[in-house]
Amino acid sequence: MSAPPLKFAGPVLDEATIAGVGDVLRSGQIASGPWVRRFEDGLSAFCGGRPVRALTSATAAVEVALQLCDVGPGDEVITCAQSFYTVLNMIVKVGATPVFVDCDLVTRNIDLGAVEAAITPRTRAIVPTHWPGSLVDLDRLYALAKARGLRVIEDAALVLGSQWKGRNVGAVGDLVTFSFHPNKNLTTIEGGALVVNDQTEAARVETLRFHGITYLADRTRDVAFPGGKFNLPDVNARIGCAQLERLPAFLATRRALAERYTEQFATEPVCVLPPRPQPGDGQSWNMWNVLLPLDRLTRDRRQLRDALEARGIGTGVSYEALHLSTLGRRHGGREGQHPNTERIARETVTLPLHAAMTLTDVDRVCAEMSDVIAAARN
Ligand SMILES: Cc1ncc(COP(=O)(O)O)c(C=O)c1O
């Protein structure tokens, strides 16, 4: 009997969590309520006591964060061309202009030298995406932001549980967004969170995530600006609370899997690898992506991915180049502007890594990968 297919990402949900969701459903209190507050408290404790508000996705969190920074028409926002569509979409959605910069080829983090060069009098904020094996240099990022009077929205969708100098991402900095999509380090099915600086900002997030409604003394309501509808239901928050308890175990598994990939890829096959995991370096390894040696192969990425999937190995592409999307091109994106991003977009493949996997699963992926690449050698 052949081994079951391996997805490239996925959640781990236990029976106790499923039973807990049943309890919430039976309680009649299923929209935002006590479980959301409990989840937010848990996330806040994880983020060094900073205020955290839950939302329905990281995408909503980025939109609300941009609104919190009063970013709008006429403003420029600097972001990395190697990221998910969320950052581009939300910058455009609030009416601002996205300004792309390139990333480092190995860490895939935003090039802070290029950020500095891209700042103009219209720049309002920087939105860097942290990569799972190595964070953006927060000391350098915040020194730059402070010197130039800019807000920062850290897209930490992939790095809940990664640490910067021994502190969890979210515990330091300006605004920080997390995703709880099923492929992330912790899931609420769909969901996200925004870490803010103080209770005034937290109160504004509460308004922005719920129609823009404010409550008046006579117990009626008012809206002064159009808010979104981004409040997380209690059913989802119940899952999040259970997941938060298991997060340390999920992270330990992810770190062990990333180490195994690095050992296995040390000799074969020849790909550009993520940074080598160091013992105790505190990275959360949401994904493990390599660059394929396509110039030495007779098959293209699509064919290699199809071959892997025929052998039961799920793969992904993280990410396409934002500036070369149709929307990115409308904002000035052209081939050749960001060479590292473009190379990654052409050559990258995401291999399976999630907390339900074992070291033997990694060995299986690597053996299949070696076979598929050997069969495609010139
Ligand atoms: C880097 C990055 N940022 C933001 C997001 C958006 O997350 P969500 O699906 O929770 O909106 C994703 C989703 O995959 C992502 O990969």
mmCIF file of C-alpha atoms and ligand atoms in Angstrom:
data_model
loop_
_atom_site.group_PDB
_atom_site.id
_atom_site.type_symbol
_atom_site.label_atom_id
_atom_site.label_comp_id
_atom_site.label_asym_id
_atom_site.label_seq_id
_atom_site.Cartn_x
_atom_site.Cartn_y
_atom_site.Cartn_z
ATOM 1 C CA MET A 1 0.000 0.000 0.000
ATOM 2 C CA SER A 2 1.428 3.391 -0.933
ATOM 3 C CA ALA A 3 1.848 6.095 1.744
ATOM 4 C CA PRO A 4 -0.992 8.656 2.028
ATOM 5 C CA PRO A 5 -0.454 12.007 0.264
ATOM 6 C CA LEU A 6 1.378 14.685 2.231
ATOM 7 C CA LYS A 7 -0.073 18.192 2.072
ATOM 8 C CA PHE A 8 2.431 21.042 2.002
ATOM 9 C CA ALA A 9 0.659 22.688 4.957
ATOM 10 C CA GLY A 10 -2.248 22.013 7.246
ATOM 11 C CA PRO A 11 -3.721 22.266 10.748
ATOM 12 C CA VAL A 12 -3.584 19.922 13.746
ATOM 13 C CA LEU A 13 -6.924 19.793 15.565
ATOM 14 C CA ASP A 14 -7.587 17.353 18.411
ATOM 15 C CA GLU A 15 -10.815 15.869 19.751
ATOM 16 C CA ALA A 16 -10.762 18.103 22.854
ATOM 17 C CA THR A 17 -10.809 21.180 20.577
ATOM 18 C CA ILE A 18 -13.648 19.755 18.505
ATOM 19 C CA ALA A 19 -15.610 19.023 21.703
ATOM 20 C CA GLY A 20 -14.891 22.582 22.913
ATOM 21 C CA VAL A 21 -16.336 23.990 19.682
ATOM 22 C CA GLY A 22 -19.449 21.857 20.261
ATOM 23 C CA ASP A 23 -19.806 23.417 23.707
ATOM 24 C CA VAL A 24 -19.612 26.939 22.251
ATOM 25 C CA LEU A 25 -22.169 26.076 19.562
ATOM 26 C CA ARG A 26 -24.550 24.684 22.185
ATOM 27 C CA SER A 27 -24.089 27.748 24.416
ATOM 28 C CA GLY A 28 -25.934 30.034 21.995
ATOM 29 C CA GLN A 29 -23.111 32.635 22.298
ATOM 30 C CA ILE A 30 -21.384 32.002 18.972
ATOM 31 C CA ALA A 31 -20.460 35.458 17.601
ATOM 32 C CA SER A 32 -17.775 37.603 19.326
ATOM 33 C CA GLY A 33 -17.911 37.218 23.107
ATOM 34 C CA PRO A 34 -15.967 35.800 26.072
ATOM 35 C CA TRP A 35 -13.832 33.390 24.046
ATOM 36 C CA VAL A 36 -12.594 36.256 21.855
ATOM 37 C CA ARG A 37 -11.561 38.203 24.967
ATOM 38 C CA ARG A 38 -9.844 35.101 26.343
ATOM 39 C CA PHE A 39 -8.031 34.507 23.058
ATOM 40 C CA GLU A 40 -6.940 38.149 22.926
ATOM 41 C CA ASP A 41 -5.647 37.922 26.512
ATOM 42 C CA GLY A 42 -3.689 34.777 25.611
ATOM 43 C CA LEU A 43 -2.195 36.432 22.537
ATOM 44 C CA SER A 44 -1.366 39.537 24.538
ATOM 45 C CA ALA A 45 0.484 37.445 27.145
ATOM 46 C CA PHE A 46 2.377 35.836 24.262
ATOM 47 C CA CYS A 47 3.234 39.301 22.923
ATOM 48 C CA GLY A 48 4.798 40.592 26.135
ATOM 49 C CA GLY A 49 1.568 42.126 27.470
ATOM 50 C CA ARG A 50 0.980 44.451 24.500
ATOM 51 C CA PRO A 51 -2.721 44.927 23.547
ATOM 52 C CA VAL A 52 -3.928 42.513 20.840
ATOM 53 C CA ARG A 53 -7.258 42.487 19.031
ATOM 54 C CA ALA A 54 -8.579 39.489 17.074
ATOM 55 C CA LEU A 55 -9.964 39.890 13.554
ATOM 56 C CA THR A 56 -11.322 37.623 10.846
ATOM 57 C CA SER A 57 -8.026 37.453 8.916
ATOM 58 C CA ALA A 58 -4.540 38.894 8.700
ATOM 59 C CA THR A 59 -5.735 40.705 5.599
ATOM 60 C CA ALA A 60 -8.347 42.508 7.718
ATOM 61 C CA ALA A 61 -5.629 43.205 10.299
ATOM 62 C CA VAL A 62 -3.396 44.858 7.667
ATOM 63 C CA GLU A 63 -6.315 46.952 6.383
ATOM 64 C CA VAL A 64 -7.239 48.082 9.899
ATOM 65 C CA ALA A 65 -3.565 48.750 10.724
ATOM 66 C CA LEU A 66 -3.244 51.020 7.680
ATOM 67 C CA GLN A 67 -6.398 52.872 8.750
ATOM 68 C CA LEU A 68 -5.016 53.153 12.271
ATOM 69 C CA CYS A 69 -1.951 54.879 10.774
ATOM 70 C CA ASP A 70 -4.284 57.201 8.804
ATOM 71 C CA VAL A 71 -2.763 55.984 5.544
ATOM 72 C CA GLY A 72 -4.825 57.040 2.547
ATOM 73 C CA PRO A 73 -4.788 58.768 -0.844
ATOM 74 C CA GLY A 74 -1.561 60.650 -1.529
ATOM 75 C CA ASP A 75 0.494 58.468 0.832
ATOM 76 C CA GLU A 76 3.180 55.993 -0.192
ATOM 77 C CA VAL A 77 3.702 52.716 1.630
ATOM 78 C CA ILE A 78 6.935 50.765 1.151
ATOM 79 C CA THR A 79 6.580 46.994 1.028
ATOM 80 C CA CYS A 80 8.474 43.963 -0.207
ATOM 81 C CA ALA A 81 7.782 42.675 -3.710
ATOM 82 C CA GLN A 82 8.310 39.120 -2.390
ATOM 83 C CA SER A 83 5.202 38.692 -0.246
ATOM 84 C CA PHE A 84 1.588 37.616 -0.369
ATOM 85 C CA TYR A 85 -1.069 39.663 -2.213
ATOM 86 C CA THR A 86 -2.481 40.911 1.099
ATOM 87 C CA VAL A 87 0.068 43.698 1.448
ATOM 88 C CA LEU A 88 -0.369 44.999 -2.098
ATOM 89 C CA ASN A 89 -4.156 44.680 -2.012
ATOM 90 C CA MET A 90 -4.671 46.443 1.304
ATOM 91 C CA ILE A 91 -2.333 49.335 0.477
ATOM 92 C CA VAL A 92 -4.267 49.905 -2.746
ATOM 93 C CA LYS A 93 -7.624 49.356 -1.021
ATOM 94 C CA VAL A 94 -7.050 52.201 1.453
ATOM 95 C CA GLY A 95 -6.166 54.461 -1.485
ATOM 96 C CA ALA A 96 -2.401 54.649 -0.955
ATOM 97 C CA THR A 97 0.409 53.942 -3.434
ATOM 98 C CA PRO A 98 2.466 50.764 -3.003
ATOM 99 C CA VAL A 99 6.236 51.230 -3.403
ATOM 100 C CA PHE A 100 7.980 47.879 -3.876
ATOM 101 C CA VAL A 101 11.519 47.019 -2.873
ATOM 102 C CA ASP A 102 13.501 43.805 -3.305
ATOM 103 C CA CYS A 103 14.358 41.107 -0.757
ATOM 104 C CA ASP A 104 17.425 39.122 0.226
ATOM 105 C CA LEU A 105 17.736 35.944 -1.885
ATOM 106 C CA VAL A 106 18.251 33.575 1.055
ATOM 107 C CA THR A 107 16.331 35.074 3.999
ATOM 108 C CA ARG A 108 13.704 36.557 1.643
ATOM 109 C CA ASN A 109 13.322 39.477 4.032
ATOM 110 C CA ILE A 110 12.923 43.043 2.789
ATOM 111 C CA ASP A 111 16.152 44.833 1.813
ATOM 112 C CA LEU A 112 16.356 47.625 4.379
ATOM 113 C CA GLY A 113 18.967 49.520 2.339
ATOM 114 C CA ALA A 114 16.469 49.596 -0.526
ATOM 115 C CA VAL A 115 13.736 50.734 1.882
ATOM 116 C CA GLU A 116 15.874 53.678 2.938
ATOM 117 C CA ALA A 117 16.531 54.605 -0.688
ATOM 118 C CA ALA A 118 12.792 54.430 -1.497
ATOM 119 C CA ILE A 119 11.665 56.896 1.191
ATOM 120 C CA THR A 120 10.179 60.141 -0.148
ATOM 121 C CA PRO A 121 8.334 63.019 1.552
ATOM 122 C CA ARG A 122 5.086 61.129 0.804
ATOM 123 C CA THR A 123 6.154 57.906 2.550
ATOM 124 C CA ARG A 124 3.910 57.164 5.480
ATOM 125 C CA ALA A 125 4.618 53.570 6.494
ATOM 126 C CA ILE A 126 6.753 50.466 5.913
ATOM 127 C CA VAL A 127 5.050 47.054 5.672
ATOM 128 C CA PRO A 128 7.712 44.307 5.805
ATOM 129 C CA THR A 129 6.825 40.591 5.749
ATOM 130 C CA HIS A 130 8.830 38.382 8.110
ATOM 131 C CA TRP A 131 10.051 35.089 6.659
ATOM 132 C CA PRO A 132 9.804 31.951 8.765
ATOM 133 C CA GLY A 133 13.501 31.024 8.962
ATOM 134 C CA SER A 134 14.902 34.461 9.738
ATOM 135 C CA LEU A 135 13.216 37.670 10.827
ATOM 136 C CA VAL A 136 13.617 41.165 9.408
ATOM 137 C CA ASP A 137 16.335 42.952 11.442
ATOM 138 C CA LEU A 138 14.046 44.764 13.877
ATOM 139 C CA ASP A 139 16.805 46.943 15.377
ATOM 140 C CA ARG A 140 17.701 48.327 11.970
ATOM 141 C CA LEU A 141 14.071 48.575 10.824
ATOM 142 C CA TYR A 142 12.946 50.583 13.840
ATOM 143 C CA ALA A 143 16.055 52.781 13.879
ATOM 144 C CA LEU A 144 15.217 53.714 10.279
ATOM 145 C CA ALA A 145 11.496 54.212 10.954
ATOM 146 C CA LYS A 146 12.219 56.387 13.972
ATOM 147 C CA ALA A 147 14.786 58.504 12.156
ATOM 148 C CA ARG A 148 12.353 59.125 9.265
ATOM 149 C CA GLY A 149 9.160 59.422 11.329
ATOM 150 C CA LEU A 150 7.445 56.412 9.705
ATOM 151 C CA ARG A 151 4.937 53.914 11.036
ATOM 152 C CA VAL A 152 5.692 50.183 10.714
ATOM 153 C CA ILE A 153 3.185 47.386 10.151
ATOM 154 C CA GLU A 154 5.016 44.069 10.539
ATOM 155 C CA ASP A 155 3.324 41.370 8.456
ATOM 156 C CA ALA A 156 4.003 38.492 10.860
ATOM 157 C CA ALA A 157 1.430 36.148 9.267
ATOM 158 C CA LEU A 158 4.024 33.393 8.959
ATOM 159 C CA VAL A 159 5.996 33.861 12.157
ATOM 160 C CA LEU A 160 3.817 33.544 15.255
ATOM 161 C CA GLY A 161 6.260 32.071 17.797
ATOM 162 C CA SER A 162 9.453 33.274 16.094
ATOM 163 C CA GLN A 163 11.705 35.233 18.397
ATOM 164 C CA TRP A 164 13.816 38.345 18.028
ATOM 165 C CA LYS A 165 16.672 38.375 20.542
ATOM 166 C CA GLY A 166 14.740 36.023 22.840
ATOM 167 C CA ARG A 167 11.377 37.852 22.653
ATOM 168 C CA ASN A 168 8.352 36.682 20.680
ATOM 169 C CA VAL A 169 7.505 38.608 17.524
ATOM 170 C CA GLY A 170 4.800 41.064 18.535
ATOM 171 C CA ALA A 171 6.369 41.789 21.929
ATOM 172 C CA VAL A 172 8.404 44.662 20.469
ATOM 173 C CA GLY A 173 7.806 47.197 17.724
ATOM 174 C CA ASP A 174 4.883 49.175 16.338
ATOM 175 C CA LEU A 175 1.878 47.402 14.731
ATOM 176 C CA VAL A 176 2.156 43.652 14.120
ATOM 177 C CA THR A 177 -0.303 41.412 12.235
ATOM 178 C CA PHE A 178 -0.750 37.630 12.515
ATOM 179 C CA SER A 179 -2.724 35.099 10.437
ATOM 180 C CA PHE A 180 -4.581 32.071 11.769
ATOM 181 C CA HIS A 181 -5.428 30.528 8.391
ATOM 182 C CA PRO A 182 -5.173 26.687 8.520
ATOM 183 C CA ASN A 183 -1.688 26.751 6.963
ATOM 184 C CA LYS A 184 -0.253 28.960 9.706
ATOM 185 C CA ASN A 185 1.461 28.072 13.002
ATOM 186 C CA LEU A 186 -1.858 28.323 14.856
ATOM 187 C CA THR A 187 -5.317 28.210 13.323
ATOM 188 C CA THR A 188 -8.792 29.538 14.074
ATOM 189 C CA ILE A 189 -9.976 28.221 10.643
ATOM 190 C CA GLU A 190 -9.837 31.782 9.284
ATOM 191 C CA GLY A 191 -8.660 34.535 11.589
ATOM 192 C CA GLY A 192 -6.009 37.103 12.356
ATOM 193 C CA ALA A 193 -4.796 39.491 15.018
ATOM 194 C CA LEU A 194 -3.351 42.967 15.325
ATOM 195 C CA VAL A 195 -0.894 43.932 18.061
ATOM 196 C CA VAL A 196 -1.103 47.652 18.914
ATOM 197 C CA ASN A 197 0.750 50.108 21.127
ATOM 198 C CA ASP A 198 -1.840 51.177 23.708
ATOM 199 C CA GLN A 199 -5.487 51.033 24.776
ATOM 200 C CA THR A 200 -6.401 54.064 22.646
ATOM 201 C CA GLU A 201 -5.297 52.224 19.514
ATOM 202 C CA ALA A 202 -6.998 49.032 20.734
ATOM 203 C CA ALA A 203 -10.288 50.923 21.135
ATOM 204 C CA ARG A 204 -9.928 52.302 17.595
ATOM 205 C CA VAL A 205 -9.376 48.782 16.263
ATOM 206 C CA GLU A 206 -12.583 47.673 18.001
ATOM 207 C CA THR A 207 -14.463 50.412 16.140
ATOM 208 C CA LEU A 208 -12.729 49.777 12.808
ATOM 209 C CA ARG A 209 -13.432 46.031 12.961
ATOM 210 C CA PHE A 210 -17.150 46.520 13.690
ATOM 211 C CA HIS A 211 -18.753 48.845 11.112
ATOM 212 C CA GLY A 212 -17.111 51.994 12.578
ATOM 213 C CA ILE A 213 -19.880 52.011 15.180
ATOM 214 C CA THR A 214 -19.587 54.091 18.350
ATOM 215 C CA TYR A 215 -22.073 53.845 21.221
ATOM 216 C CA LEU A 216 -23.865 56.976 22.434
ATOM 217 C CA ALA A 217 -25.024 57.905 25.915
ATOM 218 C CA ASP A 218 -28.700 57.400 25.003
ATOM 219 C CA ARG A 219 -27.912 53.774 24.021
ATOM 220 C CA THR A 220 -28.168 54.434 20.293
ATOM 221 C CA ARG A 221 -25.266 54.175 17.862
ATOM 222 C CA ASP A 222 -23.438 56.375 15.408
ATOM 223 C CA VAL A 223 -21.001 55.893 12.527
ATOM 224 C CA ALA A 224 -18.524 58.642 11.631
ATOM 225 C CA PHE A 225 -16.518 56.701 9.021
ATOM 226 C CA PRO A 226 -17.088 53.395 7.198
ATOM 227 C CA GLY A 227 -15.624 50.586 9.311
ATOM 228 C CA GLY A 228 -15.317 46.945 8.241
ATOM 229 C CA LYS A 229 -16.998 43.808 9.591
ATOM 230 C CA PHE A 230 -13.988 41.923 10.846
ATOM 231 C CA ASN A 231 -14.923 40.660 14.312
ATOM 232 C CA LEU A 232 -13.843 37.062 15.020
ATOM 233 C CA PRO A 233 -16.651 34.727 16.199
ATOM 234 C CA ASP A 234 -16.349 32.932 19.562
ATOM 235 C CA VAL A 235 -16.431 29.557 17.797
ATOM 236 C CA ASN A 236 -13.157 30.446 16.071
ATOM 237 C CA ALA A 237 -11.669 31.999 19.205
ATOM 238 C CA ARG A 238 -12.410 28.762 21.122
ATOM 239 C CA ILE A 239 -10.236 26.914 18.593
ATOM 240 C CA GLY A 240 -7.569 29.615 18.917
ATOM 241 C CA CYS A 241 -7.430 29.239 22.724
ATOM 242 C CA ALA A 242 -6.903 25.476 22.411
ATOM 243 C CA GLN A 243 -4.271 25.996 19.698
ATOM 244 C CA LEU A 244 -2.387 28.576 21.753
ATOM 245 C CA GLU A 245 -1.878 25.980 24.500
ATOM 246 C CA ARG A 246 -0.384 23.578 21.974
ATOM 247 C CA LEU A 247 1.714 26.191 20.161
ATOM 248 C CA PRO A 248 5.012 25.363 21.958
ATOM 249 C CA ALA A 249 4.667 21.722 20.879
ATOM 250 C CA PHE A 250 3.749 22.736 17.310
ATOM 251 C CA LEU A 251 6.815 24.998 17.149
ATOM 252 C CA ALA A 252 9.142 22.298 18.495
ATOM 253 C CA THR A 253 7.926 19.934 15.766
ATOM 254 C CA ARG A 254 8.352 22.589 13.071
ATOM 255 C CA ARG A 255 11.915 23.332 14.211
ATOM 256 C CA ALA A 256 12.843 19.640 14.189
ATOM 257 C CA LEU A 257 11.392 19.205 10.688
ATOM 258 C CA ALA A 258 13.306 22.221 9.356
ATOM 259 C CA GLU A 259 16.547 20.861 10.819
ATOM 260 C CA ARG A 260 15.914 17.506 9.185
ATOM 261 C CA TYR A 261 15.285 19.153 5.799
ATOM 262 C CA THR A 262 18.554 21.050 6.121
ATOM 263 C CA GLU A 263 20.493 17.876 6.966
ATOM 264 C CA GLN A 264 18.890 15.946 4.117
ATOM 265 C CA PHE A 265 19.457 18.700 1.553
ATOM 266 C CA ALA A 266 23.077 19.237 2.637
ATOM 267 C CA THR A 267 24.297 16.861 -0.056
ATOM 268 C CA GLU A 268 21.415 16.218 -2.438
ATOM 269 C CA PRO A 269 19.570 17.621 -4.385
ATOM 270 C CA VAL A 270 21.294 20.906 -5.189
ATOM 271 C CA CYS A 271 18.908 23.762 -4.431
ATOM 272 C CA VAL A 272 19.231 27.214 -2.831
ATOM 273 C CA LEU A 273 18.151 26.537 0.767
ATOM 274 C CA PRO A 274 16.629 28.686 3.501
ATOM 275 C CA PRO A 275 18.989 29.866 6.269
ATOM 276 C CA ARG A 276 20.333 26.940 8.295
ATOM 277 C CA PRO A 277 18.323 26.490 11.530
ATOM 278 C CA GLN A 278 20.571 27.159 14.521
ATOM 279 C CA PRO A 279 19.840 25.443 17.847
ATOM 280 C CA GLY A 280 17.835 27.866 20.000
ATOM 281 C CA ASP A 281 17.544 30.529 17.272
ATOM 282 C CA GLY A 282 13.799 30.761 17.953
ATOM 283 C CA GLN A 283 12.502 30.636 14.372
ATOM 284 C CA SER A 284 9.032 29.210 13.873
ATOM 285 C CA TRP A 285 9.474 27.549 10.456
ATOM 286 C CA ASN A 286 5.992 27.973 9.035
ATOM 287 C CA MET A 287 7.300 26.981 5.620
ATOM 288 C CA TRP A 288 10.335 25.406 4.036
ATOM 289 C CA ASN A 289 10.931 26.669 0.528
ATOM 290 C CA VAL A 290 13.858 26.016 -1.792
ATOM 291 C CA LEU A 291 14.930 27.456 -5.124
ATOM 292 C CA LEU A 292 15.046 24.755 -7.806
ATOM 293 C CA PRO A 293 18.192 24.455 -9.990
ATOM 294 C CA LEU A 294 16.057 24.972 -13.104
ATOM 295 C CA ASP A 295 18.938 26.039 -15.363
ATOM 296 C CA ARG A 296 20.394 22.543 -14.888
ATOM 297 C CA LEU A 297 17.141 20.650 -15.465
ATOM 298 C CA THR A 298 15.159 19.575 -18.507
ATOM 299 C CA ARG A 299 11.803 20.134 -16.806
ATOM 300 C CA ASP A 300 10.168 23.343 -15.685
ATOM 301 C CA ARG A 301 8.736 24.005 -12.216
ATOM 302 C CA ARG A 302 5.215 23.072 -13.218
ATOM 303 C CA GLN A 303 6.416 19.657 -14.433
ATOM 304 C CA LEU A 304 8.527 19.069 -11.323
ATOM 305 C CA ARG A 305 5.604 19.962 -9.047
ATOM 306 C CA ASP A 306 3.280 17.690 -11.043
ATOM 307 C CA ALA A 307 5.808 14.861 -10.727
ATOM 308 C CA LEU A 308 6.070 15.377 -6.970
ATOM 309 C CA GLU A 309 2.312 15.546 -6.584
ATOM 310 C CA ALA A 310 1.948 12.292 -8.586
ATOM 311 C CA ARG A 311 4.155 10.771 -5.874
ATOM 312 C CA GLY A 312 1.923 12.160 -3.115
ATOM 313 C CA ILE A 313 4.028 15.198 -2.213
ATOM 314 C CA GLY A 314 2.001 18.420 -2.063
ATOM 315 C CA THR A 315 3.809 21.632 -2.966
ATOM 316 C CA GLY A 316 3.098 25.347 -3.091
ATOM 317 C CA VAL A 317 4.512 28.570 -4.532
ATOM 318 C CA SER A 318 5.323 31.276 -1.997
ATOM 319 C CA TYR A 319 5.230 33.772 -3.543
ATOM 320 C CA GLU A 320 4.650 35.254 -6.976
ATOM 321 C CA ALA A 321 6.269 38.680 -7.509
ATOM 322 C CA LEU A 322 3.799 41.342 -6.356
ATOM 323 C CA HIS A 323 5.109 44.041 -8.689
ATOM 324 C CA LEU A 324 4.562 41.756 -11.712
ATOM 325 C CA SER A 325 0.922 40.988 -10.889
ATOM 326 C CA THR A 326 -1.633 42.829 -13.014
ATOM 327 C CA LEU A 327 -2.349 45.133 -10.078
ATOM 328 C CA GLY A 328 1.355 45.615 -9.324
ATOM 329 C CA ARG A 329 2.046 46.555 -12.957
ATOM 330 C CA ARG A 330 -0.705 49.155 -12.735
ATOM 331 C CA HIS A 331 1.395 50.675 -9.967
ATOM 332 C CA GLY A 332 4.608 50.786 -11.992
ATOM 333 C CA GLY A 333 5.849 47.208 -11.607
ATOM 334 C CA ARG A 334 8.138 46.000 -14.438
ATOM 335 C CA GLU A 335 10.398 43.002 -15.120
ATOM 336 C CA GLY A 336 13.955 43.471 -13.905
ATOM 337 C CA GLN A 337 13.129 45.906 -11.093
ATOM 338 C CA HIS A 338 13.563 43.434 -8.237
ATOM 339 C CA PRO A 339 15.878 40.599 -9.369
ATOM 340 C CA ASN A 340 15.879 38.515 -6.170
ATOM 341 C CA THR A 341 12.090 38.619 -5.899
ATOM 342 C CA GLU A 342 11.746 37.692 -9.573
ATOM 343 C CA ARG A 343 14.179 34.796 -9.284
ATOM 344 C CA ILE A 344 12.380 33.470 -6.194
ATOM 345 C CA ALA A 345 9.017 33.816 -7.939
ATOM 346 C CA ARG A 346 10.362 31.771 -10.884
ATOM 347 C CA GLU A 347 12.267 29.070 -9.020
ATOM 348 C CA THR A 348 10.703 28.601 -5.601
ATOM 349 C CA VAL A 349 8.774 25.603 -4.426
ATOM 350 C CA THR A 350 7.326 25.112 -0.948
ATOM 351 C CA LEU A 351 7.748 21.582 0.406
ATOM 352 C CA PRO A 352 5.529 19.981 3.068
ATOM 353 C CA LEU A 353 6.091 21.262 6.588
ATOM 354 C CA HIS A 354 3.406 21.228 9.269
ATOM 355 C CA ALA A 355 3.007 20.069 12.838
ATOM 356 C CA ALA A 356 1.318 16.766 11.923
ATOM 357 C CA MET A 357 4.456 15.580 10.091
ATOM 358 C CA THR A 358 7.237 13.293 11.306
ATOM 359 C CA LEU A 359 10.945 13.174 10.489
ATOM 360 C CA THR A 360 10.180 10.102 8.379
ATOM 361 C CA ASP A 361 7.793 12.222 6.303
ATOM 362 C CA VAL A 362 10.645 14.669 5.646
ATOM 363 C CA ASP A 363 12.875 11.774 4.584
ATOM 364 C CA ARG A 364 10.140 10.660 2.199
ATOM 365 C CA VAL A 365 9.822 14.146 0.666
ATOM 366 C CA CYS A 366 13.598 14.374 0.226
ATOM 367 C CA ALA A 367 13.860 10.932 -1.379
ATOM 368 C CA GLU A 368 11.071 11.778 -3.847
ATOM 369 C CA MET A 369 12.605 15.181 -4.535
ATOM 370 C CA SER A 370 16.001 13.593 -5.282
ATOM 371 C CA ASP A 371 14.393 11.110 -7.677
ATOM 372 C CA VAL A 372 12.361 13.743 -9.474
ATOM 373 C CA ILE A 373 15.368 16.050 -9.872
ATOM 374 C CA ALA A 374 17.680 13.204 -10.958
ATOM 375 C CA ALA A 375 15.156 12.266 -13.660
ATOM 376 C CA ALA A 376 15.167 15.862 -14.908
ATOM 377 C CA ARG A 377 18.958 16.363 -15.081
ATOM 378 C CA ASN A 378 20.455 17.525 -18.362
HETATM 379 C C1 LIG B 1 2.805 36.653 4.224
HETATM 380 C C2 LIG B 1 1.318 36.661 4.373
HETATM 381 N N1 LIG B 1 0.708 37.772 4.790
HETATM 382 C C3 LIG B 1 -0.626 37.833 4.941
HETATM 383 C C4 LIG B 1 -1.418 36.743 4.655
HETATM 384 C C5 LIG B 1 -2.912 36.856 4.783
HETATM 385 O O1 LIG B 1 -3.436 36.020 5.788
HETATM 386 P P1 LIG B 1 -5.001 35.788 5.898
HETATM 387 O O2 LIG B 1 -5.334 34.631 5.014
HETATM 388 O O3 LIG B 1 -5.219 35.450 7.353
HETATM 389 O O4 LIG B 1 -5.681 37.029 5.507
HETATM 390 C C6 LIG B 1 -0.831 35.563 4.202
HETATM 391 C C7 LIG B 1 -1.666 34.393 3.889
HETATM 392 O O5 LIG B 1 -1.236 33.372 3.416
HETATM 393 C C8 LIG B 1 0.569 35.520 4.060
HETATM 394 O O6 LIG B 1 1.168 34.416 3.615
#
